[in-house]
Short mmCIF file of C-alpha atoms in Angstrom, two decimals:
data_model
loop_
_atom_site.label_atom_id
_atom_site.label_comp_id
_atom_site.label_asym_id
_atom_site.label_seq_id
_atom_site.Cartn_x
_atom_site.Cartn_y
_atom_site.Cartn_z
CA MET A 1 61.89 99.24 88.19
CA SER A 2 62.32 97.06 85.08
CA SER A 3 65.15 99.32 83.97
CA PHE A 4 67.12 98.73 87.19
CA PRO A 5 69.23 95.79 85.79
CA SER A 6 70.44 98.09 83.02
CA ILE A 7 72.37 100.16 85.58
CA PRO A 8 74.71 97.34 86.73
CA LEU A 9 74.96 96.20 83.08
CA ILE A 10 76.11 99.66 81.97
CA ALA A 11 78.49 99.87 84.93
CA LEU A 12 79.93 96.42 84.10
CA VAL A 13 80.44 97.23 80.41
CA ALA A 14 81.96 100.63 81.24
CA THR A 15 84.36 99.08 83.76
CA LEU A 16 85.48 96.31 81.41
CA SER A 17 85.95 98.83 78.58
CA LEU A 18 87.99 101.07 80.87
CA LEU A 19 90.15 98.14 81.95
CA GLY A 20 90.77 97.09 78.33
CA TRP A 21 91.53 100.61 77.18
CA SER A 22 93.91 101.29 80.05
CA LEU A 23 95.72 97.95 79.47
CA PHE A 24 96.32 98.92 75.84
CA GLY A 25 97.97 102.15 76.96
CA ALA A 26 99.87 100.50 79.83
CA ARG A 27 101.61 97.98 77.52
CA LYS A 28 103.47 100.84 75.85
CA LEU A 29 105.06 101.81 79.16
CA GLY A 30 106.65 98.45 79.87
CA LYS A 31 106.88 96.81 83.30
CA LEU A 32 106.00 100.00 85.18
CA GLY A 33 102.89 100.52 83.07
CA ILE A 34 101.70 96.93 83.55
CA LEU A 35 102.19 97.12 87.32
CA SER A 36 100.26 100.39 87.45
CA TRP A 37 97.48 98.81 85.41
CA LEU A 38 97.35 95.84 87.77
CA GLN A 39 96.93 98.31 90.64
CA PHE A 40 94.01 99.91 88.83
CA ALA A 41 92.52 96.50 87.99
CA SER A 42 92.77 95.34 91.60
CA LEU A 43 90.42 98.17 92.58
CA MET A 44 87.97 97.49 89.75
CA LEU A 45 87.72 93.70 89.89
CA PRO A 46 85.58 93.48 93.07
CA TRP A 47 82.94 95.64 91.39
CA VAL A 48 83.25 93.69 88.14
CA ALA A 49 82.59 90.52 90.13
CA TYR A 50 79.72 92.11 92.05
CA PHE A 51 77.86 93.47 89.02
CA GLY A 52 78.69 90.43 86.89
CA LEU A 53 77.26 88.03 89.46
CA PHE A 54 74.28 90.36 89.94
CA LEU A 55 73.44 90.12 86.23
CA ALA A 56 73.80 86.34 86.45
CA GLY A 57 71.23 86.27 89.24
CA ILE A 58 73.75 85.56 91.99
CA PHE A 59 73.74 87.96 94.93
CA ILE A 60 76.77 88.15 97.19
CA ASN A 61 76.22 89.44 100.70
CA PHE A 62 77.81 92.47 102.28
CA ALA A 63 80.39 90.41 104.17
CA MET A 64 81.63 88.82 100.95
CA LEU A 65 81.76 92.18 99.19
CA LEU A 66 83.72 93.63 102.11
CA LEU A 67 86.14 90.69 101.94
CA LEU A 68 86.67 91.29 98.22
CA LEU A 69 87.33 94.99 98.83
CA VAL A 70 89.77 94.35 101.67
CA THR A 71 91.60 91.79 99.53
CA SER A 72 91.79 94.16 96.56
CA THR A 73 93.10 96.92 98.85
CA ALA A 74 95.84 94.62 100.15
CA ILE A 75 96.81 93.67 96.58
CA TYR A 76 96.83 97.36 95.65
CA VAL A 77 99.22 98.25 98.50
CA ILE A 78 101.57 95.34 97.62
CA LEU A 79 101.60 96.33 93.96
CA GLY A 80 102.18 99.97 94.99
CA ILE A 81 105.39 98.95 96.74
CA GLN A 82 106.52 97.18 93.57
CA VAL A 83 105.60 100.20 91.41
CA ARG A 84 107.72 102.51 93.54
CA LYS A 85 110.61 100.03 93.46
CA VAL A 86 110.52 99.69 89.66
CA ALA A 87 110.12 103.47 89.23
CA LEU A 88 113.23 104.11 91.34
CA GLU A 89 115.18 101.48 89.40
CA GLU A 90 114.17 102.99 86.03
CA ARG A 91 114.96 106.50 87.24
CA ALA A 92 118.39 105.35 88.43
CA LYS A 93 119.04 103.79 85.00
CA LEU A 94 118.06 107.01 83.24
CA ILE A 95 120.36 109.01 85.49
CA GLU A 96 123.28 106.69 84.72
CA ILE A 97 122.58 106.85 80.99
CA ALA A 98 122.39 110.64 81.11
CA LYS A 99 125.66 110.87 83.07
CA THR A 100 127.35 108.59 80.53
CA GLN A 101 126.12 110.77 77.68
CA ILE A 102 127.36 113.92 79.40
CA GLN A 103 130.79 112.39 80.00
CA SER A 104 131.08 111.30 76.38
CA HIS A 105 129.55 114.53 74.98
CA PRO A 106 130.20 117.29 77.53
CA SER A 107 128.04 120.03 76.08
CA GLU A 108 126.22 122.82 77.86
CA PRO A 109 122.43 122.81 78.13
CA LYS A 110 120.64 124.56 75.31
CA SER A 111 120.83 128.25 75.82
CA SER A 112 117.74 130.32 75.31
CA SER A 113 119.50 133.59 74.64
CA GLN A 114 117.83 133.55 71.24
CA PRO A 115 114.11 134.43 71.13
CA LEU A 116 112.14 131.37 72.06
CA SER A 117 109.47 130.09 69.72
CA PRO A 118 106.60 127.79 70.54
CA SER A 119 106.99 124.16 69.62
CA PRO A 120 104.17 121.71 68.83
CA THR A 121 106.21 118.93 70.42
CA SER A 122 106.31 120.47 73.86
CA ALA A 123 105.28 118.40 76.86
CA ASN A 124 101.62 118.10 77.66
CA ILE A 125 101.40 119.22 81.28
CA SER A 126 97.62 119.08 81.51
CA ILE A 127 97.13 122.86 81.41
CA ASP A 128 94.79 124.36 78.88
CA THR A 129 96.50 127.72 78.14
CA PRO A 130 98.18 127.75 74.67
CA LEU A 131 101.97 127.80 74.39
CA ASN A 132 102.20 130.95 72.24
CA ALA A 133 101.44 133.36 75.11
CA PRO A 134 103.91 136.27 75.45
CA LEU A 135 106.94 135.87 77.67
CA ASN A 136 106.76 139.43 78.92
CA ALA A 137 109.13 140.34 81.76
CA ILE A 138 110.58 136.87 82.24
CA LYS A 139 112.79 137.30 79.13
CA ALA A 140 115.14 139.57 81.05
CA ASP A 141 115.61 136.94 83.77
CA LEU A 142 115.83 133.90 81.51
CA GLN A 143 119.59 133.32 81.73
CA ARG A 144 119.61 133.66 85.51
CA ILE A 145 116.66 131.29 85.81
CA GLN A 146 118.42 128.67 83.69
CA GLY A 147 121.41 129.05 85.96
CA ILE A 148 119.63 127.31 88.85
CA PHE A 149 119.60 124.01 86.92
CA GLY A 150 122.59 121.74 86.69
CA ILE A 151 123.91 118.23 86.13
CA GLU A 152 123.45 117.33 89.78
CA THR A 153 119.75 118.31 89.91
CA TYR A 154 117.88 118.78 86.64
CA TYR A 155 119.77 118.73 83.34
CA VAL A 156 117.93 121.03 80.89
CA THR A 157 117.82 119.94 77.25
CA GLU A 158 115.17 122.32 75.91
CA ALA A 159 113.43 125.54 76.90
CA LEU A 160 110.03 126.58 75.55
CA PRO A 161 107.70 129.50 76.24
CA TYR A 162 104.56 128.82 78.22
CA GLN A 163 101.97 131.35 79.39
CA GLU A 164 104.16 134.12 80.90
CA GLY A 165 106.81 131.64 81.94
CA ILE A 166 109.11 128.96 80.62
CA ILE A 167 108.93 125.18 80.28
CA PHE A 168 112.24 123.41 80.83
CA ARG A 169 112.45 119.88 79.51
CA GLY A 170 115.30 117.67 80.60
CA ASN A 171 116.42 114.86 82.89
CA LEU A 172 115.82 114.64 86.63
CA ARG A 173 118.95 113.69 88.59
CA GLY A 174 117.65 112.62 91.97
CA ASP A 175 114.62 112.43 94.21
CA ALA A 176 111.95 114.78 92.87
CA LEU A 177 111.06 116.24 96.26
CA GLU A 178 114.66 116.97 97.22
CA VAL A 179 115.59 118.35 93.79
CA HIS A 180 112.53 120.59 93.77
CA ARG A 181 113.42 121.88 97.23
CA LYS A 182 116.97 122.76 96.14
CA LEU A 183 115.91 124.43 92.89
CA SER A 184 113.10 126.37 94.57
CA GLN A 185 115.48 127.66 97.18
CA ALA A 186 117.94 128.69 94.45
CA LEU A 187 115.14 130.50 92.65
CA ILE A 188 114.19 132.33 95.87
CA ASP A 189 117.83 133.26 96.53
CA ARG A 190 118.06 134.89 93.09
CA PHE A 191 114.60 136.45 92.71
CA GLY A 192 112.85 136.37 96.08
CA ASN A 193 109.17 135.49 95.64
CA LYS A 194 109.01 136.73 92.06
CA TYR A 195 108.76 133.23 90.52
CA SER A 196 107.53 129.73 91.39
CA LEU A 197 108.98 126.45 90.16
CA PHE A 198 106.65 123.57 89.24
CA PHE A 199 107.63 119.93 88.72
CA VAL A 200 104.95 118.05 86.77
CA GLU A 201 104.75 114.95 84.60
CA GLY A 202 104.88 115.46 80.84
CA GLN A 203 103.05 113.53 78.17
CA ASP A 204 105.97 111.13 77.87
CA ARG A 205 105.81 110.57 81.65
CA LYS A 206 109.13 112.42 82.07
CA PRO A 207 109.56 115.25 84.61
CA VAL A 208 108.96 118.75 83.29
CA ALA A 209 110.03 121.92 85.10
CA ILE A 210 107.99 125.11 84.68
CA VAL A 211 108.88 128.54 86.00
CA LEU A 212 105.99 131.01 86.25
CA PRO A 213 105.84 134.50 87.75
CA ASN A 214 103.87 134.84 90.97
CA ASP A 215 100.85 137.09 91.12
CA PRO A 216 101.89 140.09 93.25
CA ASN A 217 98.24 140.70 94.17
CA PRO A 218 96.67 137.53 95.64
CA ALA A 219 92.95 137.16 95.02
CA THR A 220 90.70 138.57 97.72
CA ALA A 221 86.97 138.29 98.10
CA THR A 222 85.06 141.04 96.32
CA VAL A 223 82.03 142.80 97.76
CA GLY A 224 79.82 140.87 95.33
CA GLN A 225 81.26 137.53 96.50
CA LYS A 226 80.71 138.45 100.14
CA ILE A 227 77.09 139.36 99.39
CA LEU A 228 76.65 136.04 97.56
CA VAL A 229 78.05 134.16 100.57
CA VAL A 230 75.47 135.82 102.83
CA ILE A 231 72.63 135.10 100.39
CA LEU A 232 73.64 131.44 100.10
CA LEU A 233 73.94 131.19 103.88
CA LEU A 234 70.40 132.52 104.36
CA THR A 235 69.11 130.22 101.62
CA ASN A 236 70.71 127.20 103.31
CA ILE A 237 69.15 128.19 106.63
CA LEU A 238 65.78 128.35 104.88
CA THR A 239 66.14 124.98 103.12
CA CYS A 240 67.33 123.28 106.33
CA MET A 241 64.44 124.77 108.32
CA VAL A 242 61.90 123.73 105.67
CA LEU A 243 63.32 120.20 105.59
CA GLY A 244 63.25 120.05 109.38
CA GLY A 245 59.57 121.01 109.29
CA GLN A 246 58.81 118.39 106.64
CA ILE A 247 60.40 115.68 108.76
CA HIS A 248 57.86 116.53 111.49
CA ASN A 249 55.03 116.88 108.92
CA ILE A 250 54.85 120.65 109.36
CA ASP A 251 54.59 123.14 106.50
CA LEU A 252 56.44 126.18 107.79
CA SER A 253 54.98 128.36 105.03
CA GLU A 254 51.54 127.80 106.58
CA HIS A 255 52.65 127.50 110.20
CA PRO A 256 55.71 129.75 110.65
CA GLU A 257 55.02 129.88 114.39
CA SER A 258 56.13 126.22 114.58
CA PHE A 259 59.71 127.01 113.53
CA MET A 260 61.06 125.91 116.92
CA ILE A 261 60.16 122.32 116.05
CA ALA A 262 62.34 122.47 112.94
CA LEU A 263 65.17 124.37 114.61
CA PRO A 264 67.01 121.37 116.19
CA PHE A 265 67.29 119.66 112.82
CA ALA A 266 68.54 122.83 111.11
CA ALA A 267 71.04 123.40 113.92
CA GLY A 268 72.31 119.85 113.53
CA MET A 269 72.75 120.35 109.79
CA PHE A 270 74.80 123.47 110.34
CA LEU A 271 76.87 121.65 112.96
CA ILE A 272 77.84 119.09 110.29
CA LEU A 273 78.56 121.82 107.73
CA ALA A 274 80.57 123.85 110.23
CA VAL A 275 82.67 120.84 111.25
CA ARG A 276 83.44 120.15 107.57
CA GLU A 277 84.57 123.69 106.92
CA LEU A 278 86.51 123.99 110.19
CA ALA A 279 88.47 120.79 109.50
CA LEU A 280 89.39 122.01 106.01
CA ARG A 281 90.53 125.40 107.26
CA LEU A 282 92.60 123.96 110.11
CA VAL A 283 94.54 121.80 107.66
CA ALA A 284 94.88 124.77 105.28
CA LYS A 285 96.26 126.88 108.13
CA ARG A 286 98.76 124.16 108.98
CA TYR A 287 100.13 124.19 105.43
CA GLU A 288 99.69 127.97 104.97
CA VAL A 289 97.23 127.50 102.10
CA ARG A 290 94.81 130.30 101.18
CA LEU A 291 91.15 129.33 100.74
CA SER A 292 88.23 131.24 99.32
CA LEU A 293 85.12 132.04 101.30
CA PRO A 294 82.76 129.05 101.65
CA PHE A 295 79.86 129.20 99.18
CA LEU A 296 77.11 126.99 100.64
CA LEU A 297 75.06 125.03 98.10
CA PRO A 298 71.39 124.71 99.10
CA SER A 299 69.30 121.60 98.38
CA SER A 300 65.57 121.13 98.80
CA GLN A 301 66.04 117.38 99.32
CA LEU A 302 69.03 117.38 101.67
CA GLY A 303 68.93 120.90 103.09
CA SER A 304 72.45 121.51 101.77
CA PHE A 305 75.10 119.92 99.58
CA GLY A 306 77.94 121.39 101.63
CA SER A 307 80.11 124.27 100.52
CA LEU A 308 82.21 125.18 97.51
CA THR A 309 85.61 126.32 98.79
CA ARG A 310 88.37 127.09 96.29
CA ILE A 311 92.09 126.61 96.91
CA GLN A 312 93.69 129.95 96.04
CA SER A 313 97.40 129.38 96.56
CA ASN A 314 99.95 127.02 95.04
CA LEU A 315 100.04 123.68 96.84
CA PRO A 316 103.49 122.29 97.65
CA ASN A 317 102.79 118.69 96.64
CA ARG A 318 100.22 115.89 96.36
CA LYS A 319 100.46 115.13 100.07
CA VAL A 320 99.08 118.57 100.95
CA LEU A 321 96.28 118.20 98.40
CA PHE A 322 95.36 114.84 99.90
CA ASP A 323 95.34 116.13 103.46
CA LEU A 324 93.10 119.04 102.43
CA ALA A 325 90.78 116.67 100.57
CA ILE A 326 90.44 114.09 103.34
CA ALA A 327 90.00 116.49 106.28
CA ALA A 328 86.39 117.52 105.65
CA PRO A 329 85.06 113.99 104.88
CA ILE A 330 86.67 112.54 108.01
CA ALA A 331 85.25 115.30 110.21
CA SER A 332 81.71 115.38 108.80
CA GLY A 333 81.63 111.61 108.32
CA LEU A 334 82.47 110.90 111.94
CA VAL A 335 80.01 113.49 113.27
CA SER A 336 77.26 112.17 110.98
CA LEU A 337 77.99 108.59 111.97
CA LEU A 338 77.86 109.54 115.65
CA LEU A 339 74.50 111.29 115.20
CA LEU A 340 73.16 108.29 113.28
CA VAL A 341 74.20 105.79 115.94
CA VAL A 342 72.89 107.97 118.80
CA GLY A 343 69.60 108.37 116.93
CA LEU A 344 69.29 104.62 116.40
CA VAL A 345 70.05 103.94 120.08
CA LEU A 346 67.35 106.45 121.09
CA THR A 347 65.01 104.78 118.60
CA ALA A 348 65.71 101.36 120.12
CA SER A 349 64.87 102.76 123.56
CA GLY A 350 61.44 103.89 122.33
CA LYS A 351 62.15 107.62 121.92
CA GLY A 352 61.38 107.77 118.21
CA ASP A 353 58.35 109.77 117.07
CA ILE A 354 58.81 109.95 113.28
CA GLU A 355 57.29 106.99 111.46
CA ILE A 356 58.94 105.86 108.23
CA PRO A 357 58.64 102.66 106.14
CA SER A 358 61.29 100.18 107.22
CA GLN A 359 62.10 99.51 103.56
CA ILE A 360 63.78 102.93 103.39
CA PHE A 361 66.73 101.40 105.24
CA GLN A 362 67.36 99.27 102.15
CA SER A 363 68.49 102.39 100.25
CA SER A 364 71.95 102.45 101.88
CA ILE A 365 74.25 99.52 102.62
CA LEU A 366 75.95 101.46 105.43
CA VAL A 367 72.84 102.84 107.15
CA GLY A 368 70.86 99.63 106.68
CA SER A 369 73.64 97.51 108.17
CA ILE A 370 74.05 99.77 111.22
CA ALA A 371 70.27 100.00 111.68
CA LYS A 372 69.97 96.21 111.58
CA LEU A 373 72.75 95.87 114.15
CA ILE A 374 71.04 98.26 116.60
CA LEU A 375 67.31 97.85 115.89
CA GLY A 376 67.28 94.16 115.06
CA LYS A 377 63.81 92.69 114.58
CA ALA A 378 62.20 96.13 114.75
CA LEU A 379 62.98 96.43 111.05
CA HIS A 380 60.81 93.44 110.16
CA ILE A 381 57.60 95.45 110.38
CA ASP A 382 56.26 97.87 107.77
CA LEU A 383 56.66 101.08 109.81
CA VAL A 384 59.29 102.02 112.38
CA ALA A 385 59.24 105.09 114.64
CA ILE A 386 62.69 106.71 114.56
CA HIS A 387 64.36 109.63 116.31
CA PHE A 388 65.08 112.68 114.14
CA LEU A 389 68.82 112.24 114.77
CA VAL A 390 68.69 109.14 112.55
CA ILE A 391 67.60 111.28 109.61
CA LEU A 392 70.10 114.00 110.49
CA GLY A 393 73.00 111.54 110.67
CA TRP A 394 71.84 109.82 107.49
CA ILE A 395 71.63 113.07 105.52
CA GLY A 396 75.01 114.17 106.87
CA SER A 397 76.48 110.87 105.67
CA VAL A 398 74.93 111.36 102.22
CA ILE A 399 76.31 114.91 101.97
CA THR A 400 79.76 113.59 102.89
CA ALA A 401 79.45 110.73 100.39
CA LEU A 402 78.31 113.01 97.55
CA ASN A 403 81.34 115.21 98.12
CA LEU A 404 83.52 112.08 97.99
CA LEU A 405 82.44 111.27 94.44
CA PRO A 406 85.68 111.08 92.40
CA ALA A 407 85.10 114.13 90.22
CA GLY A 408 86.81 117.49 89.67
CA GLN A 409 87.27 119.64 92.75
CA LEU A 410 85.05 117.55 95.02
CA ASP A 411 86.80 115.94 97.99
CA GLY A 412 86.83 112.63 96.11
CA GLY A 413 88.20 114.23 92.95
CA ARG A 414 91.02 115.83 94.91
CA ILE A 415 91.78 112.48 96.55
CA ILE A 416 91.97 110.75 93.16
CA GLN A 417 94.22 113.52 91.79
CA ALA A 418 96.50 113.30 94.83
CA VAL A 419 96.76 109.50 94.82
CA TYR A 420 96.66 108.60 91.12
CA GLY A 421 97.55 111.78 89.26
CA ARG A 422 95.85 114.07 86.76
CA LYS A 423 95.17 111.57 83.99
CA THR A 424 93.28 109.15 86.22
CA ALA A 425 91.45 112.05 87.88
CA GLY A 426 90.25 113.22 84.46
CA ILE A 427 88.94 109.74 83.62
CA SER A 428 87.21 109.35 86.98
CA THR A 429 85.50 112.73 86.56
CA LEU A 430 84.11 111.70 83.17
CA VAL A 431 82.94 108.30 84.48
CA THR A 432 81.30 109.92 87.52
CA LEU A 433 79.37 112.40 85.38
CA ILE A 434 78.18 109.56 83.11
CA LEU A 435 77.02 107.48 86.09
CA LEU A 436 75.23 110.50 87.58
CA ALA A 437 73.45 111.02 84.26
CA ILE A 438 72.30 107.39 84.37
CA ALA A 439 71.26 107.72 88.02
CA THR A 440 68.85 110.54 87.14
CA LEU A 441 66.51 107.81 85.85
CA ILE A 442 66.03 106.79 89.49
CA ASN A 443 66.64 109.95 91.51
CA PRO A 444 66.44 113.53 90.16
CA LEU A 445 68.88 114.57 92.92
CA ALA A 446 71.63 113.09 90.74
CA LEU A 447 70.75 115.52 87.93
CA TYR A 448 71.05 118.55 90.22
CA TRP A 449 74.32 117.41 91.78
CA GLY A 450 75.75 116.35 88.42
CA GLY A 451 74.88 119.78 87.01
CA ILE A 452 76.69 121.52 89.88
CA ILE A 453 79.78 119.37 89.30
CA PHE A 454 79.73 119.95 85.55
CA ILE A 455 79.27 123.73 85.78
CA LEU A 456 81.30 124.62 88.88
CA LEU A 457 83.54 121.77 89.95
CA ARG A 458 84.56 119.58 86.99
CA GLU A 459 88.04 121.14 86.59
CA GLN A 460 90.95 119.66 88.50
CA GLU A 461 93.03 121.62 90.96
CA ARG A 462 95.82 123.80 89.56
CA PRO A 463 99.26 122.18 89.19
CA MET A 464 101.13 121.66 92.42
CA LEU A 465 104.68 122.88 92.86
CA GLU A 466 105.92 119.29 92.95
CA GLU A 467 103.60 116.65 91.48
CA LEU A 468 106.07 113.83 90.84
CA SER A 469 106.40 112.34 94.34
CA GLU A 470 103.78 109.73 95.15
CA LEU A 471 101.92 109.42 98.43
CA ASP A 472 102.83 106.98 101.15
CA SER A 473 100.90 103.72 101.52
CA ASP A 474 99.01 104.96 104.58
CA ARG A 475 97.45 107.83 102.63
CA ASP A 476 96.76 105.51 99.69
CA ALA A 477 94.85 103.15 101.98
CA LEU A 478 93.01 106.02 103.70
CA GLY A 479 91.93 107.36 100.32
CA LEU A 480 90.60 103.95 99.31
CA LEU A 481 88.77 103.67 102.63
CA ALA A 482 87.10 107.05 102.05
CA LEU A 483 85.97 106.02 98.56
CA PHE A 484 84.69 102.71 99.90
CA TRP A 485 82.76 104.57 102.61
CA MET A 486 81.22 106.71 99.87
CA LEU A 487 80.11 103.64 97.92
CA ILE A 488 78.45 101.80 100.78
CA THR A 489 76.67 105.00 101.82
CA LEU A 490 75.19 105.69 98.38
CA LEU A 491 74.67 102.17 97.05
CA PRO A 492 71.38 100.47 97.98
CA MET A 493 71.08 96.92 99.22
CA THR A 494 70.05 94.32 96.71
CA PRO A 495 66.64 92.73 97.42
CA ALA A 496 68.35 89.45 98.32
CA VAL A 497 70.66 91.12 100.87
CA ALA A 498 67.77 93.11 102.36
CA GLU A 499 65.74 89.91 102.71
CA ARG A 500 68.59 88.10 104.42
CA PHE A 501 69.10 91.01 106.75
CA GLY A 502 65.40 91.11 107.51
CA ILE A 503 65.01 94.76 106.56
CA GLY A 504 61.51 95.66 105.42
CA ASN A 505 58.44 93.53 105.24
#
């Protein structure tokens, strides 16, 4: 355990480095950049204070940490209002400047009747495909596509080839959501569902319009994928049953006739997993979003990591991505929390029959705090007899928290992408993978989960049709609350906090 202080030290240095690096970039963007940086800093500073004081030998209790987080969230929301105000003011200035230029130099947008050639100065729209892909059939429709743009909506100044579509660079002349709606409808009126229009942010933070042809044959599950889903389902049943047996000190490989003892735990696990998937699919149905089949990810330590479910259709905007990302954590988190509390109440009434060391409750701020509230002085002794629902609710909470890590296509990664955009989501994915690599020194589970993220889930979601409009403050706050819930579930109590709480001998 001598290496334990190195973890908060690394986290502190990484956070300070990230703050310094981001400030350097924010200064180039003027007032809007500085305000955005202050938002980012307001979220980081509580953890800088926590780890900094920890290294200095000063331990702040959970109540103080919660106060810091609530304060930082309030500052974040206030700054968010200012960011939106400044952004609208700057956009209005750009529109006035562009209108003045048009009145003084009334020229038509650049025509692309000549063959388009790739340009190295084209906007970086965070998509990896090279710009020199063939235009194919879209060449014949190019003039009609350009005809949907205009001075009142999006004034095109340059057209460049991209994949099998076209990038249009220019100036946005109004609210991004409303302009996108008008242009999309114009595109549908001319071509039906042949093309889709995307509004994304370019490298220079200016709006970029992209028109891409739609795939006439949406992806469907292959026979091989369906077989894999069944295999993974059976594997998850096996791992949950084995874990249920281990909780009751039964080796099902030697005593398969005792499977009924492990069955309630396995059933509870699948209840949590089913609630997660159902919540996601209900929100997807509401927004008419296609999802892949759920690929369950087995775990020998937790029974399951949840499921890998891909988004297969274009999302309208960041709001829809956020709602899809938050649905499963809310559902599984509430069910897990309910099971945990019920299990602790049953434990307090003397119905627990699984003995565990009381110090185990130190491994989670959330679970330890709730356990202390319900069990009280029962946690002062070395061993405590708990009900199996405590373990079930705890594991469900951990599964939810792991999926809320801010990386790639995890729930947390999607939340970060929806709230803060692609650039921040890319940084958070890298930081998360680094922290998971460090955490493998303590728990090998981090290595397995980090490997799954790196191999299967590290990429962000595909561009949304309209990525420029920011979320409302309520969703911002809900996203922060979800990430905070993830932290207090996964982070252990410090020895000083555990001693003050009276958890463990």
